Short mmCIF file of C-alpha atoms and ligand atoms in Angstrom, two decimals:
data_model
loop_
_atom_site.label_atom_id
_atom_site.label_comp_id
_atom_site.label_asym_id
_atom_site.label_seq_id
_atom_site.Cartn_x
_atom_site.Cartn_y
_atom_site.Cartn_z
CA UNK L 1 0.00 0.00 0.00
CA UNK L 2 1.53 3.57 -0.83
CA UNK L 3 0.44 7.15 -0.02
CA UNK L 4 1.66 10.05 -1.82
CA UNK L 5 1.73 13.17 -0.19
CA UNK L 6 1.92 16.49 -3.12
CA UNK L 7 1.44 20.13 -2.37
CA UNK L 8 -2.05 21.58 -4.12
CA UNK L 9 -0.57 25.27 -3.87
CA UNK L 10 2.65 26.81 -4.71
CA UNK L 11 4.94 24.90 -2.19
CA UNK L 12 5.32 25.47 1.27
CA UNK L 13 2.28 24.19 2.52
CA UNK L 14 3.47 21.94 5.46
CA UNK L 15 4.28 19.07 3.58
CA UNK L 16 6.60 17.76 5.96
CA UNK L 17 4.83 18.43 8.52
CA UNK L 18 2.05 15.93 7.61
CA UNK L 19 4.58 13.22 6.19
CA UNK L 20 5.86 12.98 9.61
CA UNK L 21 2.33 12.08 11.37
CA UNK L 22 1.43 10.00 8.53
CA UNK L 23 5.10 8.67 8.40
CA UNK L 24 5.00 6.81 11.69
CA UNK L 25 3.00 3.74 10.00
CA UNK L 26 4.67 3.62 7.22
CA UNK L 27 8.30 2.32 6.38
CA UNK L 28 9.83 3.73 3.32
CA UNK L 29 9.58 7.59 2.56
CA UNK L 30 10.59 8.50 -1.17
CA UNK L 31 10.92 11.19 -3.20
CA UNK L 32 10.34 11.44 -6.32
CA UNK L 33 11.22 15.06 -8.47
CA UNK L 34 13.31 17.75 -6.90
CA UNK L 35 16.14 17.97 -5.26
CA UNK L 36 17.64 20.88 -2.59
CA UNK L 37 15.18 23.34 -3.43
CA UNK L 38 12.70 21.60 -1.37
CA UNK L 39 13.06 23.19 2.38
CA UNK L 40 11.05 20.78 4.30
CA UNK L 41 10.91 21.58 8.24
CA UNK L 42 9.92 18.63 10.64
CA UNK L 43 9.66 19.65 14.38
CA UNK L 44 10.39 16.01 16.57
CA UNK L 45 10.36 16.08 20.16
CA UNK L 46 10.35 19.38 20.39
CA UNK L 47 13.88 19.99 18.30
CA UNK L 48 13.32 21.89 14.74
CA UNK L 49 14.86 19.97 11.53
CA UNK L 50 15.20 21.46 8.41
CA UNK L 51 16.02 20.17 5.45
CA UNK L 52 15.99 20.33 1.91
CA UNK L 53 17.41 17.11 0.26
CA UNK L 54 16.88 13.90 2.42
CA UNK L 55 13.30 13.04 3.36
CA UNK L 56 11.93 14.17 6.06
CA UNK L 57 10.86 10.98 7.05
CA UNK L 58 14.04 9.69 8.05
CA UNK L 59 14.18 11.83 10.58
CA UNK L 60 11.81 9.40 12.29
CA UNK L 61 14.25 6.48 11.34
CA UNK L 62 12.37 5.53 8.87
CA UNK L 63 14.31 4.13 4.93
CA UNK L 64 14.53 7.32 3.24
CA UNK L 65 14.95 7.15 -0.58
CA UNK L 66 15.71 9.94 -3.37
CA UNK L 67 14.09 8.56 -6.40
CA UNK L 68 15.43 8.74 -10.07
CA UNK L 69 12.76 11.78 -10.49
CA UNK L 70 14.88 13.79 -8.24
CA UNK L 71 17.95 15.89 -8.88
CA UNK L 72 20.63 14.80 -6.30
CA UNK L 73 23.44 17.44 -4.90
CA UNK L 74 25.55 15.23 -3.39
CA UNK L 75 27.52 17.70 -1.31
CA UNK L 76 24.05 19.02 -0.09
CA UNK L 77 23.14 15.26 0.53
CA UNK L 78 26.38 14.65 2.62
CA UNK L 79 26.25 17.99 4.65
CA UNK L 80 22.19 17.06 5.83
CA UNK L 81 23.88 13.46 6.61
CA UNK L 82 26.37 14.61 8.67
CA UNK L 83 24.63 17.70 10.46
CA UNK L 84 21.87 14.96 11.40
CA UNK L 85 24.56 12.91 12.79
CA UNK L 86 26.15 15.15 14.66
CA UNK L 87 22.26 15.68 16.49
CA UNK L 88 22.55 12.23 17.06
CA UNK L 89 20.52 10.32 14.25
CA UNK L 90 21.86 7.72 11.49
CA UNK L 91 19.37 7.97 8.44
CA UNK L 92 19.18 6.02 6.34
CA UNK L 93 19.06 7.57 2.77
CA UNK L 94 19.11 5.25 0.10
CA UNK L 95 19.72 7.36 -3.89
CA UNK L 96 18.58 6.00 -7.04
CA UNK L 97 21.03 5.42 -9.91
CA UNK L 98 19.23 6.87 -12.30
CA UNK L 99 18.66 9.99 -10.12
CA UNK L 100 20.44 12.88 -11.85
CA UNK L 101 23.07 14.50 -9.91
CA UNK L 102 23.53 18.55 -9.44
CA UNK L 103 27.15 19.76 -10.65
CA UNK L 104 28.94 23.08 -9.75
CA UNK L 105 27.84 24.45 -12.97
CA UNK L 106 24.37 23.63 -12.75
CA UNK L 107 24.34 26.52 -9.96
CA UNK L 108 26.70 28.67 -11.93
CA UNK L 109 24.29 28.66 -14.88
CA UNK L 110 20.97 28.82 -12.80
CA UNK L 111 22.32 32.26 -11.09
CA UNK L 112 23.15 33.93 -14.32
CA UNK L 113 20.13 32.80 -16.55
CA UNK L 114 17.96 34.47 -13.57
CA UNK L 115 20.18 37.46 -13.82
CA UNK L 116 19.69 38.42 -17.16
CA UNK L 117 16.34 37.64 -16.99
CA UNK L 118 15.90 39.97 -14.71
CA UNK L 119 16.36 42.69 -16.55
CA UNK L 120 12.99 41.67 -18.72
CA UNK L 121 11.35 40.38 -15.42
CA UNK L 122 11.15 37.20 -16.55
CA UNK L 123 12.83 35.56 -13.33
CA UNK L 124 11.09 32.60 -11.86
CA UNK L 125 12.71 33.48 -8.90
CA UNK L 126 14.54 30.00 -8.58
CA UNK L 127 16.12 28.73 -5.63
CA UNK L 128 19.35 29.33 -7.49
CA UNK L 129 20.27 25.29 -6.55
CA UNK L 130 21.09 24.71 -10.29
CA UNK L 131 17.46 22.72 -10.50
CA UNK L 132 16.20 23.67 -13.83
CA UNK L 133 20.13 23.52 -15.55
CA UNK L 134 20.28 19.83 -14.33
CA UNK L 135 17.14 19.26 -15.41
CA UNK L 136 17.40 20.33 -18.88
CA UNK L 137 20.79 18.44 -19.43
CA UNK L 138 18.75 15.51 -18.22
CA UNK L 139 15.67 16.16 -21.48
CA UNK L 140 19.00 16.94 -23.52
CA UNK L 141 21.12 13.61 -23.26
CA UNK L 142 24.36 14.73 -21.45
CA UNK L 143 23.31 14.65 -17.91
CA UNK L 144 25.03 12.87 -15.55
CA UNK L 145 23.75 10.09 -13.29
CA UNK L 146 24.38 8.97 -9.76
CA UNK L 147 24.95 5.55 -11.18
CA UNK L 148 28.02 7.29 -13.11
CA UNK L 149 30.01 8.30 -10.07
CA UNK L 150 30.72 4.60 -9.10
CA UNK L 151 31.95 4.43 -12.76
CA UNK L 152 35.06 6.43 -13.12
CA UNK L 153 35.65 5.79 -17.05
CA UNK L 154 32.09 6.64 -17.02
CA UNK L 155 32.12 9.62 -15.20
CA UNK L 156 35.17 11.22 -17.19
CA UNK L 157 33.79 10.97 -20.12
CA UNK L 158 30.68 12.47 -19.52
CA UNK L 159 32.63 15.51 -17.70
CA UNK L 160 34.64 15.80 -21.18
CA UNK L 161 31.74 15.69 -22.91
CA UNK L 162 29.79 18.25 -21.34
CA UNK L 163 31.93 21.16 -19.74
CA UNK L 164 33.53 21.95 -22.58
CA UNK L 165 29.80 23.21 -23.72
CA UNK L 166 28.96 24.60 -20.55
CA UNK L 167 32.22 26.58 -20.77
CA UNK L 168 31.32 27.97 -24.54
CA UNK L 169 27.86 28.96 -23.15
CA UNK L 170 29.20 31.25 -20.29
CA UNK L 171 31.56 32.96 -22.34
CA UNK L 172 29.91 32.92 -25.89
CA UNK L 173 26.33 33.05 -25.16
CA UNK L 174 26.79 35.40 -21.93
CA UNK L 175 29.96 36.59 -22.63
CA UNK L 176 31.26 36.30 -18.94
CA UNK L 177 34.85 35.71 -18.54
CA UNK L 178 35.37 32.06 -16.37
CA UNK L 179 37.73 32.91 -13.40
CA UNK L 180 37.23 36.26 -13.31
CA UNK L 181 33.03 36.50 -13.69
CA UNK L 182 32.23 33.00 -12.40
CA UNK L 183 33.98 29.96 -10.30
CA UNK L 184 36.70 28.69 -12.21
CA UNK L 185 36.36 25.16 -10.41
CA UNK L 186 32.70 24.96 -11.43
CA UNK L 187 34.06 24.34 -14.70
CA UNK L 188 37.33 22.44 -14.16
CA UNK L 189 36.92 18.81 -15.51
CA UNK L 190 39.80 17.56 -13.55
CA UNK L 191 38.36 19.22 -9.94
CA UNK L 192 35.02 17.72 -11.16
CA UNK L 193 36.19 14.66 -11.65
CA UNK L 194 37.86 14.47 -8.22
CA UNK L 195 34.98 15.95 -6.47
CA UNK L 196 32.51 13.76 -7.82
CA UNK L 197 34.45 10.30 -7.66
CA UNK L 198 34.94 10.92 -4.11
CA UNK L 199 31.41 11.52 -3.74
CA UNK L 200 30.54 8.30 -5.57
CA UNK L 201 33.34 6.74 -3.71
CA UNK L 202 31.42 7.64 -0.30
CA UNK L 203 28.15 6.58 -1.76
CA UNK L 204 29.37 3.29 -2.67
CA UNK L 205 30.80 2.67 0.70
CA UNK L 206 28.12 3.64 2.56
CA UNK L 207 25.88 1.61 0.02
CA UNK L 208 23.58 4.02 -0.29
CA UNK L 209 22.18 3.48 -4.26
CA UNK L 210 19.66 1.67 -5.19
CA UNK L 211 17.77 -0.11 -8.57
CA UNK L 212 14.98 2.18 -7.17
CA UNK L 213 12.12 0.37 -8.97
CA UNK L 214 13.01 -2.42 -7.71
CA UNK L 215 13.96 -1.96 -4.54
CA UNK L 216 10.88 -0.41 -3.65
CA UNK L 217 8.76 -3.26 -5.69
CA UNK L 218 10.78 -5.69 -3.28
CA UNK L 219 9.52 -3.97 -0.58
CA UNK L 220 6.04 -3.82 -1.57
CA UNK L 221 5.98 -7.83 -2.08
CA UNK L 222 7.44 -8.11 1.45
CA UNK L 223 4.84 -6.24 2.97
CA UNK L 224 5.78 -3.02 3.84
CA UNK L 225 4.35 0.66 3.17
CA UNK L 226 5.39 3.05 1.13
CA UNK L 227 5.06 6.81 1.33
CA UNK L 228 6.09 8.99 -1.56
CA UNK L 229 7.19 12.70 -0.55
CA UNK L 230 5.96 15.00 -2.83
CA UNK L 231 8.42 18.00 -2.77
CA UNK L 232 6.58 21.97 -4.04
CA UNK L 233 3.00 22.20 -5.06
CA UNK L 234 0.71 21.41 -8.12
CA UNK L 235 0.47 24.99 -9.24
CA UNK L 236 4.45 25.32 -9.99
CA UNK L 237 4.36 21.80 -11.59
CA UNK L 238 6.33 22.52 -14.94
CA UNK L 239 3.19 20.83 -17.00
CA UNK L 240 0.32 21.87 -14.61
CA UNK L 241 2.06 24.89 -13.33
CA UNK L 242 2.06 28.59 -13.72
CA UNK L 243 4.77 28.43 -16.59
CA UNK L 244 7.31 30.04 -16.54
CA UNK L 245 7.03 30.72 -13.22
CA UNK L 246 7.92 26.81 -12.06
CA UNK L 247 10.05 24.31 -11.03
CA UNK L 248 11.35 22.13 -13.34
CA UNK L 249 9.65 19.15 -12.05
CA UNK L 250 6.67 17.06 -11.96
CA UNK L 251 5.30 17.27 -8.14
CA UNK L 252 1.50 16.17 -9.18
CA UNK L 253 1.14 12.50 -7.93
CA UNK L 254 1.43 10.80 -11.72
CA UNK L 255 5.34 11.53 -11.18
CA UNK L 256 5.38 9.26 -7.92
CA UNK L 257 5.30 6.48 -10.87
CA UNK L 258 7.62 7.84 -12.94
CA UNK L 259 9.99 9.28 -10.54
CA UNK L 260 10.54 5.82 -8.97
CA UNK L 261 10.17 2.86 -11.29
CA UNK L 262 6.94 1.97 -9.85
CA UNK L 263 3.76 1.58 -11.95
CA UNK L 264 0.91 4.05 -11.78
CA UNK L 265 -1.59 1.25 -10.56
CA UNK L 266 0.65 0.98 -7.32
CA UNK L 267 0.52 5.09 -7.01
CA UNK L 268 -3.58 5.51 -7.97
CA UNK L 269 -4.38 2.14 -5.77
CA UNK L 270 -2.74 4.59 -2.93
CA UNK L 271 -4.29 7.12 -1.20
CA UNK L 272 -2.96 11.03 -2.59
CA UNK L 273 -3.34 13.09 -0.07
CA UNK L 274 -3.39 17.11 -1.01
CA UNK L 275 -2.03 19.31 1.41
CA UNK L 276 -3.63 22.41 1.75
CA UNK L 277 -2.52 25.78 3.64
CA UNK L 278 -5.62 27.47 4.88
CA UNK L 279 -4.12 30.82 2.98
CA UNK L 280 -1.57 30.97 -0.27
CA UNK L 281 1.84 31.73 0.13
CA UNK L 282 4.31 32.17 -3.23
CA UNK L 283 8.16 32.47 -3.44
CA UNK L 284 9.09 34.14 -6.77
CA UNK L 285 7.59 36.55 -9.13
CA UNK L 286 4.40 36.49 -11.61
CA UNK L 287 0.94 37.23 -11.32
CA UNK L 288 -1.48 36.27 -7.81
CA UNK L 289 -5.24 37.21 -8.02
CA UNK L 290 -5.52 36.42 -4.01
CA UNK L 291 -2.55 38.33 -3.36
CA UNK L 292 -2.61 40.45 -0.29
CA UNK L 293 -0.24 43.25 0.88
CA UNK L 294 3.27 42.87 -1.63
CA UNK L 295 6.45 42.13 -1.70
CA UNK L 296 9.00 44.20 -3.95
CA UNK L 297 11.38 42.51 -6.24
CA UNK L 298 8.49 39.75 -6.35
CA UNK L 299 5.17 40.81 -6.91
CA UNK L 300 3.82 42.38 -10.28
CA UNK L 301 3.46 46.19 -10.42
CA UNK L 302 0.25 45.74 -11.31
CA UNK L 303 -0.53 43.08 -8.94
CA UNK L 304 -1.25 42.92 -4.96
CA UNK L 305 -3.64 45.03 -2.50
CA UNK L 306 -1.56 47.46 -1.26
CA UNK L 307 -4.75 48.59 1.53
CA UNK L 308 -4.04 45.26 2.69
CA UNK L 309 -0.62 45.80 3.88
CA UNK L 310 -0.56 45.25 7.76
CA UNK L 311 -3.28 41.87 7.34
CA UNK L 312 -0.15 40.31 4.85
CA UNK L 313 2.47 41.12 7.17
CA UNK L 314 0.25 40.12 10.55
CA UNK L 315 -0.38 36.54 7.86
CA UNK L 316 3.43 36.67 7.09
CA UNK L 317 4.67 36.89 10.51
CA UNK L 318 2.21 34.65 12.39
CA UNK L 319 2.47 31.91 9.55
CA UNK L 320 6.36 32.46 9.90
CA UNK L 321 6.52 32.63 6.01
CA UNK L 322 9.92 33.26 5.32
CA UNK L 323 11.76 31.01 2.55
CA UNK L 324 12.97 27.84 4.87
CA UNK L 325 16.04 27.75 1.77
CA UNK L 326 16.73 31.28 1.17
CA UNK L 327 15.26 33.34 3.95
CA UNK L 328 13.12 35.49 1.62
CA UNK L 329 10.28 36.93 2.54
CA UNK L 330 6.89 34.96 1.25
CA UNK L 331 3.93 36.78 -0.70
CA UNK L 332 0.83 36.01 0.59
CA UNK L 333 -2.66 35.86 -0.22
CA UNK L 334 -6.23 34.78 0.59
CA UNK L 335 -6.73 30.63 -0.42
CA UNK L 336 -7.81 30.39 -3.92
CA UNK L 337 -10.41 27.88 -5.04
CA UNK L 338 -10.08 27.78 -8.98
CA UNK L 339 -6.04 26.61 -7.87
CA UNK L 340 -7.37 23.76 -5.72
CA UNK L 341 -9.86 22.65 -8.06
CA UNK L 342 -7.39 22.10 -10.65
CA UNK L 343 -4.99 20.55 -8.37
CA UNK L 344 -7.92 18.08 -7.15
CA UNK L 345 -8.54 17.17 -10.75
CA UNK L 346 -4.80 16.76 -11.69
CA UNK L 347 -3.77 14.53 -8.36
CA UNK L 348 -7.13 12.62 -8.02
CA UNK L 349 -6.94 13.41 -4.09
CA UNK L 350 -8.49 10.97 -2.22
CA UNK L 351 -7.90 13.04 0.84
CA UNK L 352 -7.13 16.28 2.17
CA UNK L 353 -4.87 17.82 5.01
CA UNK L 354 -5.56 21.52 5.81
CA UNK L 355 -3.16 23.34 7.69
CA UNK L 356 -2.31 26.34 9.16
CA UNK L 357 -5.72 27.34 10.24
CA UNK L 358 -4.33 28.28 13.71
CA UNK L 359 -2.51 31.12 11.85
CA UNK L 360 -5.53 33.15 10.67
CA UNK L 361 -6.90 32.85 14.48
CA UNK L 362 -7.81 36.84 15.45
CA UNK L 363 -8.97 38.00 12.21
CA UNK L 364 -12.21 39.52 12.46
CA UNK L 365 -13.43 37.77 8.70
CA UNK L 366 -11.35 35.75 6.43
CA UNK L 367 -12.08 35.55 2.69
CA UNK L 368 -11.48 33.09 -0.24
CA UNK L 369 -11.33 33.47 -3.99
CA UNK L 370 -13.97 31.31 -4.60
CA UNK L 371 -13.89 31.76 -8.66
CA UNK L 372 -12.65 34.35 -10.80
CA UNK L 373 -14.18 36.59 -13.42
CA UNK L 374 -12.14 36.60 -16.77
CA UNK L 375 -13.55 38.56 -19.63
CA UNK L 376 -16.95 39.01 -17.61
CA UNK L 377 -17.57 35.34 -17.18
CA UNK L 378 -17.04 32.94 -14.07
CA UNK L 379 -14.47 30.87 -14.21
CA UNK L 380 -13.94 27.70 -11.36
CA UNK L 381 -10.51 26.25 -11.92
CA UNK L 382 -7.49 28.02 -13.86
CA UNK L 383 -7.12 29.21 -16.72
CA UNK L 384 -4.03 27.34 -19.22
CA UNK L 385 -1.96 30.49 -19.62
CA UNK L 386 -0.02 32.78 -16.94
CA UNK L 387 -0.61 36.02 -18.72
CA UNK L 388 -4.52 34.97 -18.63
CA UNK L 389 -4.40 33.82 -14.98
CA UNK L 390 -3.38 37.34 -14.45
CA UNK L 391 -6.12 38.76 -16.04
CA UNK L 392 -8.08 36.79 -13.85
CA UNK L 393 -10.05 38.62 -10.77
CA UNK L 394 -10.44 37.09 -7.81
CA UNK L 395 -14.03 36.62 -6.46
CA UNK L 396 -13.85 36.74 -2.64
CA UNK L 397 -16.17 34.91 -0.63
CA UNK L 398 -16.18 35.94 3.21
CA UNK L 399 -15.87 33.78 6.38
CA UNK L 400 -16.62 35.04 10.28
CA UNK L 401 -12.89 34.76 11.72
CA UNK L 402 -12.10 32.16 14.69
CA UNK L 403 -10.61 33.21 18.17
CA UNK L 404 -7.05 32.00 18.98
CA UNK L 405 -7.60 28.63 20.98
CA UNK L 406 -5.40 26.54 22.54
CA UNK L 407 -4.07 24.52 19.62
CA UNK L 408 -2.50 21.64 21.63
CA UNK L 409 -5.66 20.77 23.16
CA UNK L 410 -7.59 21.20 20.45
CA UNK L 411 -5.19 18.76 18.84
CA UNK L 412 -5.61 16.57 21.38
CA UNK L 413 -9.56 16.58 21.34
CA UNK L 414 -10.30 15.86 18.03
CA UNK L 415 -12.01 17.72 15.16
CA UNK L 416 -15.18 19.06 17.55
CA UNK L 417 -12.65 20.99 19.52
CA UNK L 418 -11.50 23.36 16.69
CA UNK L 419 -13.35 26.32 16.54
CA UNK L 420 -17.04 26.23 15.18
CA UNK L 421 -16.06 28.63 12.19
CA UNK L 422 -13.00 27.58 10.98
CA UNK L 423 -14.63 24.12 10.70
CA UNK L 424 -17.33 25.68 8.49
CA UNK L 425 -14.54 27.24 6.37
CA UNK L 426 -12.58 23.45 6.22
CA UNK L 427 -16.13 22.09 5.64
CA UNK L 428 -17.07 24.45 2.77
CA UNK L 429 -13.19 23.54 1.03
CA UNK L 430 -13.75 19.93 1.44
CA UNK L 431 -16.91 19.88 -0.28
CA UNK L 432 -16.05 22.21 -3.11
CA UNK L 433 -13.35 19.59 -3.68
CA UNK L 434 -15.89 16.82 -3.57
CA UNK L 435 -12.51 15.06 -0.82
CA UNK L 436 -12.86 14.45 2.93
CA UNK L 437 -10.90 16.00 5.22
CA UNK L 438 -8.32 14.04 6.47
CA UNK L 439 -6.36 15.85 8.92
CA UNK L 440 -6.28 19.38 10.14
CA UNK L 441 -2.76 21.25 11.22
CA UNK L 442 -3.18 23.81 13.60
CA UNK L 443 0.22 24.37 14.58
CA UNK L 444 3.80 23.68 13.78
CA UNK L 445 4.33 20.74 16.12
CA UNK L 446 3.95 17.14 15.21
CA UNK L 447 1.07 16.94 18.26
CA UNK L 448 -0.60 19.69 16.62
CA UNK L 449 -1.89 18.21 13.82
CA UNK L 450 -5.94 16.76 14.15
CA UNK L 451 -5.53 13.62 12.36
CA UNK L 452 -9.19 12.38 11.52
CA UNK L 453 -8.27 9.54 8.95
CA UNK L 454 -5.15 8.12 9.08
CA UNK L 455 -4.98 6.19 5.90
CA UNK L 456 -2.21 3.92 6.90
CA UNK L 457 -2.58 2.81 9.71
CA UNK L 458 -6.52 2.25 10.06
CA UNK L 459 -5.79 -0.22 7.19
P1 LIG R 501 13.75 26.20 -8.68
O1 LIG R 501 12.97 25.00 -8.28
O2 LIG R 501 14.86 26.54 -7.74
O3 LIG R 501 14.20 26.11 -10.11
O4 LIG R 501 12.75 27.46 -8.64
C1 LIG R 501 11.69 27.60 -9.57
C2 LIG R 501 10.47 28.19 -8.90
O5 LIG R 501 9.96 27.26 -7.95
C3 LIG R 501 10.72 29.46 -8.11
O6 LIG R 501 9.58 30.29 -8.21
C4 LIG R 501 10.91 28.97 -6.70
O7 LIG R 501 10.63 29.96 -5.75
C5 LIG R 501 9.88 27.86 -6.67
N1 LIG R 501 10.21 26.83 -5.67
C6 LIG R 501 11.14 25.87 -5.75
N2 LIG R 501 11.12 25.09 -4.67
C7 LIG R 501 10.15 25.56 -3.87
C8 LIG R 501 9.62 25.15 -2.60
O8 LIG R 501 10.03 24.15 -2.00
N3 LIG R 501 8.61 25.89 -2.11
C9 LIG R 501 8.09 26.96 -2.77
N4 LIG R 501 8.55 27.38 -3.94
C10 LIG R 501 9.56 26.68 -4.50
#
């Protein structure tokens, strides 16, 4: 039995949060598309944990496993290994072969492509991790694997393949000068070649990679569950997402299949959960009909509600939503329905975990974009284009606000216990998603989470 857990917003919506409660049951945690942009924070026994590469699951000593979907830093992989076991854990992280790994480069180029794109505000605002570059060498045939670093032959001939052309693109195509503009060593095959052999070197000895299909297959047939870690949300989703302004990955739950070797029957005879923040948070730039308040450098000069300054910084503050990777200050907005609509239809949710509804406690109403008008006419989910979504105008719909409570108790007493209308605005989200409610954060702690279904272990 699997579960797949995938973001229905733009990222950030307590993913991890939920994958630990859930995780307890279950015995593997993969992911499958990504890699160290992901920022996932797990609070266990009262100590905070974030991380961006290894799932969060092995935190809880559970099998973590990066599947070949993902895009695999190994110096970011080795750092989050060794800062955990300095705190005292031994995860254990198990990489795919055919994962793609993240070079010096991959960085180099992601930094400068947002820079001059910048100048036309075209920036997606990337995590500057070298994500999309490693994932367009992968689509172009001259990536190179984690399977490749146990193969030295291998390994330099890929590297003598490909820098060359990453070299001719920094100076010809951006006409940057390597050592004095950019990291010489980013583009040194012999350094690479070092670097990453000792990194396959340490993977090998550690026996850390894995036939991922079928290792997790095996562990299927012996019995054991299997919970795949979606990593960002369904609306930056490079097919399904607000293009250009995306990752360069697949996070809706089809890519649990193909980011792992497993077949889609195993992922859609799951349960795919959709996490939901109660509000909408965005890292990066482009358009937001919800949007309230803004945030400069990232939201459209056109775009925003300036009159509703203090409410986004109050939402900001309270919700803590700062980038957990860079730092950066989130844009924020009210929850919009046409996004989770199309996020229910994409995923096929079976159920839903809201959270975060502790951190609109004290407002005196809180709204939704229920639809949107676009050229005078309703619209319920979103529209194909960007440039049309930001046509789009958000149709609020308006709650009565909830009183702060305490949120540990409520936790502990069940569903009843959260405040009468808050559960009329989860009530009114589940059903315009046609999905039950599965669980119900109301806090940052693992204890503060009202779990209603738990779809592991009530098997
Ligand atoms: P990249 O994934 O670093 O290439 O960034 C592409 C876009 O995805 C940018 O708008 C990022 O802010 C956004 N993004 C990437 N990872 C996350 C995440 O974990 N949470 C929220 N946004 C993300």
């Amino acid at each position: 039995m699997t579960v797949t857990i995938v973001g229905s917003q733009l990222g950030d919506e307590g993913k991890g949060g939920i994958v630990d409660v859930y995780g307890d049951a279950v015995d593997v945690v993969v992911r499958y598309q990504g890699g160290d942009n992901a920022g996932h924070t797990v609070v266990y026994e009262g100590d905070e944990y974030k991380l961006s590469l290894v799932p969060s699951g092995a935190v809880r000593g559970k099998i973590g496993v990066l599947g070949n979907g993902c895009v695999v830093n190994p110096n970011t992989l080795f750092e989050e290994l060794d800062a955990l076991g300095e705190r005292g854990l031994s995860p254990d992280v198990r990489v795919a072969e055919r994962a793609h790994a993240i070079l010096p480069y991959h960085r180099v180029l992601d930094g400068i492509e947002e820079d001059v794109k910048s100048d036309d505000d075209l920036e997606a605002g990337t995590t500057g991790r070298g994500i999309g570059p490693t994932y367009e060498d992968k689509a172009g045939r001259r990536g190179i694997r984690i399977g490749d670093l146990l193969d030295s032959e291998t390994l330099r001939s890929r590297l003598e393949y490909v820098v060359p052309r990453k070299r001719a693109i920094v100076e010809d195509v951006y006409d940057l000068d390597i050592g004095a503009d950019v990291d010489s060593e980013a583009f040194d095959v012999d350094i690479l070649f070092e670097t990453y052999r000792d990194f396959g070197e340490r993977l090998r000895r550690e026996g850390m990679t894995v036939n991922c299909g079928a290792f997790l297959q095996d562990r299927l047939d012996a019995g054991d569950e299997i919970m795949f870690e979606g990593a960002q949300g369904t609306s930056i989703d490079i097919d399904h997402g607000i293009y250009p302004y995306v990752t360069s990955s697949n996070p809706t739950a089809g890519a649990a299949a193909v980011g792992t070797g497993v077949g889609p029957t195993v992922v859609g005879g799951g349960e795919v959960i959709g996490i939901v923040k109660a509000y909408l948070s965005r890292v990066g730039t482009g358009p937001l009909p919800t949007e309230l308040g803004s945030v400069e450098g990232q939201t459209p000069e056109d775009g925003g509600r300036p009159e509703a300054e203090d409410l986004a910084t109050t939402i900001r503050d309270e919700g803590g939503e700062y980038g957990t990777v860079t730092g950066r200050p989130r844009r924020v907005g009210w929850l919009d329905m046409p996004m989770l609509r199309h996020a229910a239809r994409a995923n096929g949710f079976t159920g839903l975990a809201i959270n975060h509804i502790d951190v609109l406690a004290g407002l005196e109403e809180v709204r939704v974009g229920h639809a949107y008008t676009l050229d005078g006419e309703e619209l319920l989910t979103m529209p194909p284009t960007t440039e049309r979504w930001g046509e789009c105008e958000a149709d609020l719909r308006t709650f009565d606000g909830w009183d702060d409570a305490d949120w540990a108790a409520v936790a502990e007493d069940g569903y009843d216990a959260i405040p009468e209308n808050a559960r009329t605005y989860l009530e009114y989200v589940g059903e315009e998603l046609d999905t039950p409610i599965y669980a119900v954060g109301v806090g940052p702690g693992r204890e503060e989470t009202v779990v209603r279904v738990d779809p592991v272990s009530s098997r």
